[in-house]
PDB file of C-alpha atoms in Angstrom:
ATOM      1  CA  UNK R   1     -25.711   9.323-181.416  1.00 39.00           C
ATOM      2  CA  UNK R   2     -26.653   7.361-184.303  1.00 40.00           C
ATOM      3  CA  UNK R   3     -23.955   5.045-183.634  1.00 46.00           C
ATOM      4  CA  UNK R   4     -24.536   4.316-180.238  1.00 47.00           C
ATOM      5  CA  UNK R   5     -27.847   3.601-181.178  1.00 44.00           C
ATOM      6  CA  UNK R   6     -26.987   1.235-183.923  1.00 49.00           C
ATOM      7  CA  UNK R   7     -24.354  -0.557-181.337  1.00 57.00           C
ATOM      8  CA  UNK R   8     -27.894  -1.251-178.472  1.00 57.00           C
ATOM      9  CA  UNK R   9     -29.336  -3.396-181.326  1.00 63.00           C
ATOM     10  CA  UNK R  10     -26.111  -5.585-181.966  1.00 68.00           C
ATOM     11  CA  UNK R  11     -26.585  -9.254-180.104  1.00 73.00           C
ATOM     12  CA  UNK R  12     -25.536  -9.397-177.106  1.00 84.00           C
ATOM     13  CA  UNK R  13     -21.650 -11.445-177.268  1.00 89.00           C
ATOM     14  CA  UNK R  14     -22.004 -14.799-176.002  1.00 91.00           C
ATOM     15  CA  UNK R  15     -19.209 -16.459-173.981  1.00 95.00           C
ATOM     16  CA  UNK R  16     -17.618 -19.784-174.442  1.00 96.00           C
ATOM     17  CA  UNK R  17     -14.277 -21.270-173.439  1.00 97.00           C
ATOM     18  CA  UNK R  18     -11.826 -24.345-174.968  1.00 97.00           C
ATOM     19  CA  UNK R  19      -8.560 -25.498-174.580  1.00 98.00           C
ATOM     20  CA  UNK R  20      -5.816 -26.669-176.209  1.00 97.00           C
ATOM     21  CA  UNK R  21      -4.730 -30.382-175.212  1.00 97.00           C
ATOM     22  CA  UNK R  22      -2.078 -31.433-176.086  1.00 96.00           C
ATOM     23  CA  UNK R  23      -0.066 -34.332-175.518  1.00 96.00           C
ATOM     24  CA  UNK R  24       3.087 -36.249-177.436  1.00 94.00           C
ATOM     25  CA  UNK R  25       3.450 -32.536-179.543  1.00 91.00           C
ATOM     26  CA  UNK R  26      -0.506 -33.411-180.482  1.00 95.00           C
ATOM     27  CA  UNK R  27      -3.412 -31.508-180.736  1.00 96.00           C
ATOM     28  CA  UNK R  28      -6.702 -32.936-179.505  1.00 98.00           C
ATOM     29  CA  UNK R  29      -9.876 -31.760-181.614  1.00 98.00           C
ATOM     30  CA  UNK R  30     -13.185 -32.671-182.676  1.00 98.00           C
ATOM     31  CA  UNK R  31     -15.449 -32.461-185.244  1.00 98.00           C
ATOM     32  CA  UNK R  32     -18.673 -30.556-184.899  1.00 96.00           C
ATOM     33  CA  UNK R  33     -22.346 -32.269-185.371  1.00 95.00           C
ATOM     34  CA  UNK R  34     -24.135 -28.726-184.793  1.00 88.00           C
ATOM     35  CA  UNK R  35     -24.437 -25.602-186.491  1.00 82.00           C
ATOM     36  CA  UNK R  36     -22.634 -22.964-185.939  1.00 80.00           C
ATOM     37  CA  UNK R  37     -19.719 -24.725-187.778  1.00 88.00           C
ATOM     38  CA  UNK R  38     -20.643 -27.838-188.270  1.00 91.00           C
ATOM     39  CA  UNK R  39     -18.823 -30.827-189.702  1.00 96.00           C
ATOM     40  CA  UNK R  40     -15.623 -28.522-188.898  1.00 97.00           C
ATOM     41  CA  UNK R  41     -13.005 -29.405-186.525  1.00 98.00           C
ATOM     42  CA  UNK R  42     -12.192 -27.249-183.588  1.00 97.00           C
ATOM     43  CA  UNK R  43     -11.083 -27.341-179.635  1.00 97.00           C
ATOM     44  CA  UNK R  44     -13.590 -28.708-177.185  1.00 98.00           C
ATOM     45  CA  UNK R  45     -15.372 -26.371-175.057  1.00 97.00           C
ATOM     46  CA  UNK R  46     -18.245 -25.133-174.583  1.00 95.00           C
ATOM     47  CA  UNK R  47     -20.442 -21.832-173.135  1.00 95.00           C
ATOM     48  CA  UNK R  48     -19.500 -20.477-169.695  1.00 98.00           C
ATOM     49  CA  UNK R  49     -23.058 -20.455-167.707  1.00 97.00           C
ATOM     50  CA  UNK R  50     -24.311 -17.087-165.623  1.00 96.00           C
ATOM     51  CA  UNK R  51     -21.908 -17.136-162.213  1.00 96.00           C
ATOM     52  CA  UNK R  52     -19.249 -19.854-163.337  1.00 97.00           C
ATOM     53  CA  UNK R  53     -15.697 -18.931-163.533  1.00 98.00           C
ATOM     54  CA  UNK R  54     -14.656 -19.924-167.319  1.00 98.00           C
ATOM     55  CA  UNK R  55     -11.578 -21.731-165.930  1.00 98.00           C
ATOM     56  CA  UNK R  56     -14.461 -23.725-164.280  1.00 98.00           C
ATOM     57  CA  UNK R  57     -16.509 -24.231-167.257  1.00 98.00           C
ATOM     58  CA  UNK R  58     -13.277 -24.945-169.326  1.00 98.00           C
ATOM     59  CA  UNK R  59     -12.744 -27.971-167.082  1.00 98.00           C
ATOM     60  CA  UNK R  60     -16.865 -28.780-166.786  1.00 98.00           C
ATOM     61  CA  UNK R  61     -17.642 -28.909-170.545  1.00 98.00           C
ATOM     62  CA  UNK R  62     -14.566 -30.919-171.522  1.00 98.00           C
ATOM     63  CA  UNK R  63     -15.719 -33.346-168.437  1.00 98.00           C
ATOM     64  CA  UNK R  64     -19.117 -33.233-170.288  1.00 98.00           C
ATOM     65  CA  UNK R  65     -18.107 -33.642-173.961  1.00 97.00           C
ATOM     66  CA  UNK R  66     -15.122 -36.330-173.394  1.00 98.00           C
ATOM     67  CA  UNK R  67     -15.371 -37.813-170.280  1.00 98.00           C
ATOM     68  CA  UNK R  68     -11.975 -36.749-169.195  1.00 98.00           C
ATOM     69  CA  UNK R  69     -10.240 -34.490-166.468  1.00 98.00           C
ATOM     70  CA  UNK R  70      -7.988 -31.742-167.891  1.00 98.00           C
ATOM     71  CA  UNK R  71      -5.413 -29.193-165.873  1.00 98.00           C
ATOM     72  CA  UNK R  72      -5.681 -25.933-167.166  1.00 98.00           C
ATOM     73  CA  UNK R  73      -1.873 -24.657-168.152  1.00 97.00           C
ATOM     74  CA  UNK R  74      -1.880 -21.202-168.795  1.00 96.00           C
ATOM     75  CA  UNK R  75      -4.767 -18.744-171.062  1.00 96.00           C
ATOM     76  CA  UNK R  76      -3.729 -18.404-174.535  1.00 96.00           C
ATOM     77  CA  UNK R  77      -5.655 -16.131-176.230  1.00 96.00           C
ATOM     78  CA  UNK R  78      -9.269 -14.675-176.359  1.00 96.00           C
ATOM     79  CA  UNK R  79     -10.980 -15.379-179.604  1.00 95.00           C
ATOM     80  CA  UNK R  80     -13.740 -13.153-180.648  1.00 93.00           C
ATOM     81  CA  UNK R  81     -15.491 -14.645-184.013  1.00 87.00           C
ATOM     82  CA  UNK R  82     -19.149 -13.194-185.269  1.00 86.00           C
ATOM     83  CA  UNK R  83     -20.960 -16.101-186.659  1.00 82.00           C
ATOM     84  CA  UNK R  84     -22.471 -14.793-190.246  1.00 78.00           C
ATOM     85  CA  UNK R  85     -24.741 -17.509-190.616  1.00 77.00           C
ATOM     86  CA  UNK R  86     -26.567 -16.199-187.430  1.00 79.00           C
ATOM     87  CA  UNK R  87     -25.279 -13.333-186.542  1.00 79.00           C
ATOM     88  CA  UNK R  88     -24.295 -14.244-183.431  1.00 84.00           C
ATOM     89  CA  UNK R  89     -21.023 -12.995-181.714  1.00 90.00           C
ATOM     90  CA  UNK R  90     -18.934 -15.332-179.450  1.00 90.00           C
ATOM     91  CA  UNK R  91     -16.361 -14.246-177.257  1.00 95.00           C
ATOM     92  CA  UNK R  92     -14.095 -17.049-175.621  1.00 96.00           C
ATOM     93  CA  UNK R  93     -10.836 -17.181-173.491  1.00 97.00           C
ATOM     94  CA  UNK R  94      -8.730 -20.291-174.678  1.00 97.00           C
ATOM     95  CA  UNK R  95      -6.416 -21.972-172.338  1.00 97.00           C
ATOM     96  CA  UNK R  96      -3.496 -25.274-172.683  1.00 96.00           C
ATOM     97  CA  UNK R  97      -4.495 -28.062-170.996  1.00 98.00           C
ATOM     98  CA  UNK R  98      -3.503 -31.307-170.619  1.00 98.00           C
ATOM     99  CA  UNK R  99      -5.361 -34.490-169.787  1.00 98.00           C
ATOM    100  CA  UNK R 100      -5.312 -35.735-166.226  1.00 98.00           C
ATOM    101  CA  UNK R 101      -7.413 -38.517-166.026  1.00 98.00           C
ATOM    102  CA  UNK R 102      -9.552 -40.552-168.876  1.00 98.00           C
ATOM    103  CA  UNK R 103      -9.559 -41.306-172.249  1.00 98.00           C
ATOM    104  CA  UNK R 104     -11.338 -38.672-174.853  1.00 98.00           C
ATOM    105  CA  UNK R 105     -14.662 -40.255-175.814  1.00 98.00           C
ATOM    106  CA  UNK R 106     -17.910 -39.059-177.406  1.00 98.00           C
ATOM    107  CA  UNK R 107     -19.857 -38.269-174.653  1.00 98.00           C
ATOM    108  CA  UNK R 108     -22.602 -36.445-176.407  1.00 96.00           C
ATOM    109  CA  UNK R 109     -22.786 -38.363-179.794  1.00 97.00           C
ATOM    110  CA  UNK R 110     -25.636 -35.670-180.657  1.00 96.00           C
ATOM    111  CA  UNK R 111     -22.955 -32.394-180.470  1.00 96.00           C
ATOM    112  CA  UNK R 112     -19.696 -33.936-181.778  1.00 97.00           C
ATOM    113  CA  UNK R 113     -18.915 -36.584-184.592  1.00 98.00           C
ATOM    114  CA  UNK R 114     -15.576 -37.554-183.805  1.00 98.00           C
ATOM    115  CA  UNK R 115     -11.943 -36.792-181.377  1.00 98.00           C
ATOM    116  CA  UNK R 116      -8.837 -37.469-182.836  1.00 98.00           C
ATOM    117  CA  UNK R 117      -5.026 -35.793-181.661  1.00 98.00           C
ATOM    118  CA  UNK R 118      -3.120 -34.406-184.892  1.00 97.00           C
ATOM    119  CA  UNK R 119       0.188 -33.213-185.035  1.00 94.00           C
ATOM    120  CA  UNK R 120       0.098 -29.125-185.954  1.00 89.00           C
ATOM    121  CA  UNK R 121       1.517 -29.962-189.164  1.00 90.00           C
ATOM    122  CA  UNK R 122      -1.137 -32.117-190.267  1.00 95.00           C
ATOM    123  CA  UNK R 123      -4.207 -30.406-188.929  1.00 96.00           C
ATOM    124  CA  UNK R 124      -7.389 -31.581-190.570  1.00 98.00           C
ATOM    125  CA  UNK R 125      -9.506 -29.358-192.679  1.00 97.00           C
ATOM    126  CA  UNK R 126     -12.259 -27.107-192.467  1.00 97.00           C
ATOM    127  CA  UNK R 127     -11.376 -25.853-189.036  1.00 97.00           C
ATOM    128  CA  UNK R 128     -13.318 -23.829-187.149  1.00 94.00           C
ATOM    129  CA  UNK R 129     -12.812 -19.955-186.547  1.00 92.00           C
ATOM    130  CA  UNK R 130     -11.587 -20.273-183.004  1.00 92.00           C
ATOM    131  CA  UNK R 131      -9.413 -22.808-183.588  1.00 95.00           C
ATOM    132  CA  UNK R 132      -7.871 -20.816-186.332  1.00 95.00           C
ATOM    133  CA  UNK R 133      -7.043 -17.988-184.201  1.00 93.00           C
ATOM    134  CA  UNK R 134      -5.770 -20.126-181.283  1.00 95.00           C
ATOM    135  CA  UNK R 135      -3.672 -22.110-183.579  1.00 93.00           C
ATOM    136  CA  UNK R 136      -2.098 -18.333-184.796  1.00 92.00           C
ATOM    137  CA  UNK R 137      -1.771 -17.349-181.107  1.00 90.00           C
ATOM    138  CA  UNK R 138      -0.155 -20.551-179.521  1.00 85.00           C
ATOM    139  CA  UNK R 139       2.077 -21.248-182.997  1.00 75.00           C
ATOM    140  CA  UNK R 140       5.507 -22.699-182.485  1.00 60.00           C
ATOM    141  CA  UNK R 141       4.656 -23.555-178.903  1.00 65.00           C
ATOM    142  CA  UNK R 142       1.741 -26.442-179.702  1.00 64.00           C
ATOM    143  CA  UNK R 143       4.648 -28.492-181.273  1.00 52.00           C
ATOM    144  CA  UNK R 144       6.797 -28.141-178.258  1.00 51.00           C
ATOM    145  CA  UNK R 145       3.864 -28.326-175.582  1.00 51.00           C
ATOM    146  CA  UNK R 146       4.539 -31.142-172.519  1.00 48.00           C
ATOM    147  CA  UNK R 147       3.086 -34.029-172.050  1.00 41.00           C
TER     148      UNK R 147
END
């Protein structure tokens, strides 16, 4: 009983979304402004709001962050990382994407400090703890994603 107890005062698990774009076997990230994480690199994404399908917020926050329109390929993994700093647990379903229309931009200059594409062998450093674990569970197919 004691345990269950224990597990009612645990936060509740938020839940985000990213993708993976790729292009040209490259890897678009960005760097964080914002804590949790910040001044690491990661995927762009965001939180899925109350009612929205994630594959819908996937596509809404990169629309928000970058000013581009992505296709979602196919779900890659669902990363589950508890933020120590805050205690906070986030819970996010991954997917490959690539870009449809636009060019990445810095659409809110207040959240993200830069968007660059790297090539999975020359991945920038610190990256965040998503991207880590999507990185692990995409492996040898980022460098032979399509265009």
């Amino acid at each position: 009983m004691r345990d269950q107890i224990g597990r009612m005062n645990e936060p509740i698990p938020r839940l985000g979304c990213g993708a993976a774009i790729t292009e040209n076997s490259k890897i678009l990230l960005v760097k964080r402004r914002r804590s949790p994480e910040a001044n690491h690199w990661g995927l762009p994404g965001g939180k899925v709001e109350p009612g929205e399908r994630v594959e819908d917020a996937v596509i809404r926050e990169i629309g928000e962050e970058l000013g581009i329109t992505i296709q979602l390929r196919e779900w890659i993994c669902t990363v589950d990382h508890l933020e120590h700093s805050t205690g906070q647990r986030w819970v996010a379903q991954v997917y490959s994407a690539s870009i449809v229309s636009g060019a990445p931009t810095i659409c809110e200059p207040h959240a993200l400090a830069a968007v660059e594409w790297f090539t999975i062998d020359c991945l920038p450093s610190p990256l965040t703890a998503a991207t880590l674990q999507t990185i692990d569970a995409f492996g040898s197919r980022l460098s032979s994603a399509e265009k």
